[in-house]
Coordinates of C-alpha atoms in Angstrom, one line a residue:
Chain A
X1 CA 0.3 -0.1 -0.1
X2 CA 1.3 2.9 -0.7
X3 CA 0.8 6.4 1.3
X4 CA 2.9 8.9 -0.1
X5 CA -0.3 11.0 -1.1
X6 CA -0.6 12.1 2.3
X7 CA 1.6 15.4 3.2
X8 CA 1.3 17.0 6.5
X9 CA -1.7 17.6 7.9
X10 CA -3.3 21.3 7.3
X11 CA -3.1 23.6 10.0
X12 CA -5.7 24.4 12.2
X13 CA -9.4 24.3 12.5
X14 CA -11.0 21.0 12.6
X15 CA -12.9 20.6 15.2
X16 CA -12.5 17.5 17.2
X17 CA -9.6 15.8 15.5
X18 CA -6.5 16.6 14.0
X19 CA -6.8 18.0 10.7
X20 CA -6.7 15.6 8.0
X21 CA -7.6 12.7 10.4
X22 CA -10.8 12.1 8.6
X23 CA -9.5 11.4 5.2
X24 CA -6.8 9.6 6.3
X25 CA -7.3 5.8 5.0
X26 CA -5.6 4.6 7.7
X27 CA -8.2 6.2 10.2
X28 CA -11.0 4.1 8.4
X29 CA -9.0 1.3 9.3
X30 CA -8.5 2.1 13.2
X31 CA -11.9 3.5 13.9
X32 CA -13.5 -0.2 12.6
X33 CA -12.1 -1.9 15.6
X34 CA -11.1 0.9 18.1
X35 CA -14.5 1.6 19.5
X36 CA -15.5 4.8 21.9
X37 CA -12.1 5.3 23.7
X38 CA -10.1 5.8 20.4
X39 CA -7.8 3.0 21.6
X40 CA -6.5 -0.8 20.4
X41 CA -5.4 -3.5 22.5
X42 CA -3.3 -6.1 20.9
X43 CA -6.1 -8.4 19.4
X44 CA -8.0 -5.0 17.6
X45 CA -4.4 -4.4 16.2
X46 CA -3.8 -8.0 15.1
X47 CA -7.6 -7.7 13.4
X48 CA -6.7 -4.1 12.1
X49 CA -3.2 -5.2 10.4
X50 CA -5.1 -8.3 8.8
X51 CA -8.3 -6.0 7.8
X52 CA -5.7 -3.7 6.1
X53 CA -4.0 -6.9 4.4
X54 CA -0.5 -5.5 5.8
X55 CA 1.0 -8.7 5.6
X56 CA -0.3 -8.7 1.8
X57 CA 1.2 -12.3 0.6
X58 CA 3.0 -13.5 4.0
X59 CA 1.0 -14.7 7.3
X60 CA -0.9 -12.2 9.2
X61 CA 1.0 -11.2 12.6
X62 CA 0.6 -13.6 15.4
X63 CA -0.9 -11.9 18.8
X64 CA 2.5 -12.0 20.6
X65 CA 4.1 -9.8 17.7
X66 CA 1.1 -7.3 18.1
X67 CA 1.5 -7.4 21.7
X68 CA 5.1 -6.7 20.9
X69 CA 4.3 -3.6 18.5
X70 CA 1.6 -2.1 21.1
X71 CA 4.4 -1.8 24.3
X72 CA 6.7 -0.5 21.9
X73 CA 4.9 2.7 21.7
X74 CA 3.2 2.8 24.8
X75 CA 4.6 5.7 26.5
X76 CA 1.8 5.6 29.0
X77 CA 1.7 2.3 30.0
X78 CA -1.6 1.7 29.4
X79 CA -1.3 -1.6 27.3
X80 CA -3.4 0.0 24.2
X81 CA -2.6 2.1 21.2
X82 CA -4.0 5.7 20.1
X83 CA -4.2 6.4 16.6
X84 CA -1.1 8.4 16.4
X85 CA 0.8 5.4 17.6
X86 CA -1.0 3.5 15.2
X87 CA 0.1 5.8 12.4
X88 CA 3.7 6.0 13.3
X89 CA 3.7 2.2 13.8
X90 CA 2.3 2.1 10.0
X91 CA 4.8 4.1 9.1
X92 CA 7.7 1.7 10.9
X93 CA 6.2 -1.4 9.7
X94 CA 5.7 -0.3 6.0
X95 CA 9.5 0.1 5.9
X96 CA 10.8 -3.3 7.5
X97 CA 8.5 -4.7 5.1
X98 CA 10.1 -3.3 2.0
X99 CA 12.8 -4.1 3.2
X100 CA 12.1 -7.6 4.0
X101 CA 10.7 -7.9 0.7
X102 CA 13.7 -7.2 -0.7
X103 CA 15.7 -9.4 0.9
X104 CA 13.0 -12.3 0.7
X105 CA 13.4 -12.7 -3.5
X106 CA 11.7 -15.9 -3.9
X107 CA 8.5 -14.6 -2.0
X108 CA 9.4 -17.7 0.2
X109 CA 7.8 -15.7 3.3
X110 CA 11.2 -16.5 5.0
X111 CA 14.6 -15.5 5.1
X112 CA 17.8 -17.0 6.4
X113 CA 20.4 -16.1 9.2
X114 CA 22.8 -14.6 7.0
X115 CA 19.9 -12.4 5.4
X116 CA 18.8 -11.8 8.9
X117 CA 22.4 -10.4 9.9
X118 CA 22.6 -8.1 7.2
X119 CA 18.8 -6.8 7.5
X120 CA 19.9 -5.7 11.2
X121 CA 23.0 -4.3 10.3
X122 CA 21.6 -2.2 7.5
X123 CA 18.9 -0.8 9.7
X124 CA 22.0 0.7 11.5
X125 CA 22.1 -1.7 14.4
X126 CA 26.0 -2.2 15.1
X127 CA 26.1 -5.9 17.0
X128 CA 28.8 -8.2 17.4
X129 CA 28.6 -11.5 15.9
X130 CA 27.7 -13.3 19.5
X131 CA 25.1 -10.6 20.0
X132 CA 23.6 -11.0 16.4
X133 CA 23.5 -14.7 17.5
X134 CA 21.5 -14.2 20.5
X135 CA 19.1 -12.2 18.4
X136 CA 18.9 -14.6 15.4
X137 CA 18.7 -17.9 17.7
X138 CA 15.7 -16.3 19.7
X139 CA 13.8 -16.0 16.1
X140 CA 14.7 -18.7 13.7
X141 CA 12.5 -21.9 13.4
X142 CA 14.7 -24.8 11.5
X143 CA 16.9 -21.9 10.7
X144 CA 14.7 -19.9 9.0
X145 CA 12.9 -16.8 9.8
X146 CA 9.9 -15.7 8.8
X147 CA 8.0 -12.2 8.3
X148 CA 6.2 -12.2 11.4
X149 CA 9.2 -13.3 13.6
X150 CA 11.5 -10.8 11.4
X151 CA 9.1 -7.8 12.8
X152 CA 9.1 -9.2 16.2
X153 CA 12.7 -9.0 16.2
X154 CA 12.8 -5.5 15.0
X155 CA 10.4 -4.5 17.4
X156 CA 12.1 -6.0 20.2
X157 CA 15.2 -4.3 18.9
X158 CA 13.9 -1.1 18.6
X159 CA 12.2 -1.2 22.0
X160 CA 15.4 -2.5 24.0
X161 CA 17.3 0.6 22.0
X162 CA 14.9 2.8 23.4
X163 CA 15.3 1.5 26.9
X164 CA 19.3 1.6 27.0
X165 CA 19.5 5.0 25.0
X166 CA 17.1 6.3 28.0
X167 CA 19.7 5.4 30.4
X168 CA 22.8 6.2 28.6
X169 CA 23.3 9.3 29.7
X170 CA 26.5 10.3 28.2
X171 CA 25.6 8.9 24.9
X172 CA 28.9 7.0 25.1
X173 CA 27.0 3.3 24.7
X174 CA 27.2 2.5 28.3
X175 CA 24.0 2.4 30.6
X176 CA 23.3 2.3 34.1
X177 CA 20.6 0.5 35.5
X178 CA 19.4 0.4 39.1
X179 CA 17.8 -2.8 39.7
X180 CA 14.3 -2.6 40.1
X181 CA 14.5 -0.2 37.0
X182 CA 16.2 -2.8 35.1
X183 CA 13.4 -5.2 35.7
X184 CA 10.7 -3.1 35.1
X185 CA 11.8 -1.2 31.8
X186 CA 12.8 -4.7 30.8
X187 CA 10.0 -6.5 31.2
X188 CA 8.1 -3.5 29.7
X189 CA 9.1 -4.8 26.4
Chain B
X1 CA 18.7 -3.7 49.3
X2 CA 15.6 -6.6 48.6
X3 CA 17.3 -8.0 45.8
X4 CA 19.9 -10.0 47.7
X5 CA 17.8 -11.8 49.7
X6 CA 15.1 -12.6 48.1
X7 CA 14.2 -13.9 45.1
X8 CA 14.0 -17.5 45.5
X9 CA 10.2 -18.1 46.3
X10 CA 9.5 -19.4 50.2
X11 CA 10.8 -22.7 50.7
X12 CA 8.4 -25.6 51.6
X13 CA 9.9 -28.0 53.5
X14 CA 8.1 -30.3 52.7
X15 CA 9.5 -34.0 53.0
X16 CA 10.8 -36.1 49.8
X17 CA 7.8 -38.0 48.3
X18 CA 7.7 -41.2 48.5
X19 CA 9.8 -42.9 45.7
X20 CA 7.0 -45.7 44.8
X21 CA 4.5 -43.0 44.9
X22 CA 6.6 -40.8 42.6
X23 CA 7.1 -44.2 40.7
X24 CA 3.4 -44.2 39.8
X25 CA 2.9 -41.0 38.9
X26 CA 5.9 -41.4 36.4
X27 CA 4.6 -44.2 34.9
X28 CA 1.1 -42.6 34.4
X29 CA 2.7 -39.7 32.9
X30 CA 5.4 -41.5 30.4
X31 CA 2.3 -42.4 28.3
X32 CA 4.5 -44.0 25.7
X33 CA 6.6 -45.6 28.3
X34 CA 9.6 -44.6 27.0
X35 CA 11.5 -44.2 30.2
X36 CA 11.7 -40.3 29.4
X37 CA 8.4 -37.6 30.3
X38 CA 8.4 -35.5 26.8
X39 CA 7.2 -31.7 27.0
X40 CA 4.3 -33.1 25.7
X41 CA 3.7 -35.9 28.2
X42 CA 4.5 -33.4 31.0
X43 CA 1.7 -30.8 29.3
X44 CA -0.8 -33.2 29.5
X45 CA -0.4 -34.0 33.1
X46 CA -0.6 -30.8 34.4
X47 CA -3.7 -28.6 34.7
X48 CA -3.8 -24.6 35.0
X49 CA -7.0 -24.8 36.4
X50 CA -8.9 -23.3 33.3
X51 CA -9.8 -26.3 31.0
X52 CA -7.1 -25.1 28.7
X53 CA -3.8 -26.8 27.9
X54 CA -0.7 -25.9 30.1
X55 CA 1.5 -23.2 28.8
X56 CA 3.8 -25.1 26.7
X57 CA 6.3 -22.3 27.0
X58 CA 6.4 -22.7 30.7
X59 CA 6.4 -26.4 30.5
X60 CA 9.8 -26.1 28.3
X61 CA 11.2 -24.0 30.8
X62 CA 10.2 -26.7 33.9
X63 CA 11.8 -29.7 31.5
X64 CA 14.7 -27.8 30.4
X65 CA 15.4 -27.2 34.3
X66 CA 15.6 -30.9 35.5
X67 CA 16.8 -32.4 32.0
X68 CA 20.6 -32.7 32.8
X69 CA 21.7 -33.8 29.2
X70 CA 19.8 -31.8 27.6
X71 CA 17.7 -34.4 25.9
X72 CA 14.0 -33.2 25.7
X73 CA 12.9 -35.0 28.5
X74 CA 13.0 -36.1 32.1
X75 CA 13.8 -39.7 33.3
X76 CA 12.9 -40.6 36.5
X77 CA 15.8 -39.6 38.4
X78 CA 15.1 -36.3 37.1
X79 CA 11.3 -36.4 37.6
X80 CA 11.8 -36.0 41.4
X81 CA 12.8 -32.1 41.1
X82 CA 10.0 -31.9 38.6
X83 CA 7.6 -32.9 41.0
X84 CA 9.1 -30.6 43.7
X85 CA 9.2 -27.8 41.7
X86 CA 5.5 -28.0 40.9
X87 CA 4.4 -29.1 44.2
X88 CA 6.1 -26.1 45.6
X89 CA 4.8 -23.6 43.0
X90 CA 0.9 -25.2 43.7
X91 CA 1.7 -24.4 47.1
X92 CA 2.9 -20.6 46.7
X93 CA -0.2 -20.0 44.1
X94 CA -2.5 -21.5 47.0
X95 CA -1.0 -19.2 49.5
X96 CA -1.5 -16.4 47.4
X97 CA -4.8 -17.1 45.4
X98 CA -6.2 -15.4 48.8
X99 CA -10.1 -16.0 47.1
X100 CA -9.5 -19.0 46.0
X101 CA -10.7 -18.1 42.4
X102 CA -8.2 -20.5 40.8
X103 CA -6.6 -17.1 39.5
X104 CA -4.3 -14.4 40.8
X105 CA -5.4 -11.1 40.4
X106 CA -3.7 -8.0 40.5
X107 CA -3.3 -7.2 44.0
X108 CA -2.6 -10.8 45.1
X109 CA -0.2 -10.4 42.4
X110 CA 1.3 -7.4 44.1
X111 CA 1.3 -9.5 47.6
X112 CA 3.3 -12.6 45.8
X113 CA 6.2 -10.4 44.0
X114 CA 6.3 -8.0 47.2
X115 CA 6.6 -11.3 49.4
X116 CA 9.4 -12.3 47.4
X117 CA 11.0 -9.2 47.5
X118 CA 10.5 -7.2 44.3
X119 CA 9.8 -3.5 44.5
X120 CA 7.9 -2.8 41.8
X121 CA 5.3 0.0 40.4
X122 CA 1.5 -0.4 40.5
X123 CA 1.7 0.7 36.9
X124 CA 3.9 -1.9 36.3
X125 CA 1.3 -5.0 37.7
X126 CA -0.5 -4.0 35.1
X127 CA 2.0 -4.1 32.3
X128 CA 2.8 -7.7 34.0
X129 CA -0.5 -9.1 34.0
X130 CA -1.2 -8.1 30.0
X131 CA 2.2 -9.5 29.2
X132 CA 1.4 -12.9 30.8
X133 CA -2.1 -13.3 31.4
X134 CA -3.0 -16.0 28.2
X135 CA -6.5 -16.4 29.3
X136 CA -7.5 -12.8 28.7
X137 CA -9.2 -12.3 32.3
X138 CA -6.9 -9.9 33.3
X139 CA -5.8 -12.6 35.7
X140 CA -2.8 -14.7 36.0
X141 CA -3.5 -18.7 36.1
X142 CA -1.5 -21.2 37.1
X143 CA 1.1 -21.9 34.6
X144 CA 1.2 -18.1 33.8
X145 CA 2.0 -17.1 37.1
X146 CA 4.9 -19.7 36.7
X147 CA 5.8 -18.2 33.8
X148 CA 6.0 -14.6 34.7
X149 CA 8.3 -15.7 37.9
X150 CA 10.4 -17.5 36.1
X151 CA 11.3 -14.6 33.7
X152 CA 11.8 -12.1 36.4
X153 CA 14.0 -14.9 38.3
X154 CA 16.0 -15.3 35.0
X155 CA 16.2 -11.5 34.5
X156 CA 17.5 -11.3 38.1
X157 CA 20.1 -14.3 37.4
X158 CA 21.5 -12.1 34.4
X159 CA 21.5 -8.8 36.6
X160 CA 23.2 -10.4 39.7
X161 CA 26.0 -11.9 37.3
X162 CA 26.8 -8.5 36.3
X163 CA 26.8 -7.1 39.7
X164 CA 30.0 -7.8 40.7
X165 CA 30.0 -5.4 43.7
X166 CA 26.3 -6.7 44.5
X167 CA 25.7 -2.7 45.0
X168 CA 22.0 -3.2 42.9
X169 CA 23.4 -1.1 39.8
X170 CA 25.2 -2.3 36.7
X171 CA 26.7 -0.6 33.9
X172 CA 26.3 -2.2 30.6
X173 CA 27.8 -1.6 27.0
X174 CA 25.0 -1.5 24.6
X175 CA 25.7 -5.0 23.1
X176 CA 26.3 -6.5 26.8
X177 CA 22.6 -5.0 27.3
X178 CA 21.2 -6.6 24.4
X179 CA 23.0 -10.5 24.7
X180 CA 21.5 -10.2 28.4
X181 CA 18.1 -9.5 28.0
X182 CA 17.2 -10.8 24.4
X183 CA 16.7 -14.2 24.9
X184 CA 15.2 -13.8 28.2
X185 CA 12.4 -11.2 27.4

């Protein structure tokens, strides 16, 4: 799906919503599942992405991956996602999907560890071979990584990197964690 | 610092079970009589009180804790450990399931984890339940409760390994952080 048509929302003046919201096709998918509170849960996100046929030829996302996506953007620890986050998620997911498709040339729906490693590096993560192995091992089944697992991995990497960055005051690639904080921020992924 | 003394769930100094009693159980669980209990066999033998299958991730964690040779199952010798581990958890669960509902709600979970020595924010308990509650009833069943505690334990263990001066603080590089936690959470 191509969303290049949107540009920045028009300036001010629309009552009850941000400018351009109503015209946004994504808004349609979102409100179809969101209900009155304008928030979606992991299950609703899964339904939403499936309905929007986000995964295209690939299998739809499993619920655990959707839960990871919600917590990646869940700033208020509400375990749910509003429309702005949904839009942000969509943009990020689209980038990852394009990337995956560019590697999965035979459209098999899976990539091998080597390709996964390259994908992770090209996203800008600098990991040692050992760290990379940890990452890949977690997500391979039978030596292959599916689209869903690839996305789950990207989400986790992004979330953990955010957690780390917040505790790396000097931006030197070293973070300090106090125990209680370590448990909570890491488990919140 | 709570994290030093805590962490192991309270010990139930139950006397070791009778060997004949254990053997009886073992045979019933080892349906294919292979001499080892597999993940599937253990899963079928356990109940989480909800009429749905016991969490396979938890089953895997338990088997791998006691499977000394990484063979994917537990022999009779190893099974005693499994039996005790599960019985201890049953006792703990029953202790904290104060209203006897068969599920542990947010407050009961708070009591349990605080009792084990964790110091976690109220908001965080919402996250824990959301993360571990597979029944989607905003409470945790027996298997999910164990799973939650196992993950907390693993994170604590990995933290402790890096906290060489035991002051409750660690300093790690980005790579160390990723390697530490990626496979636990």
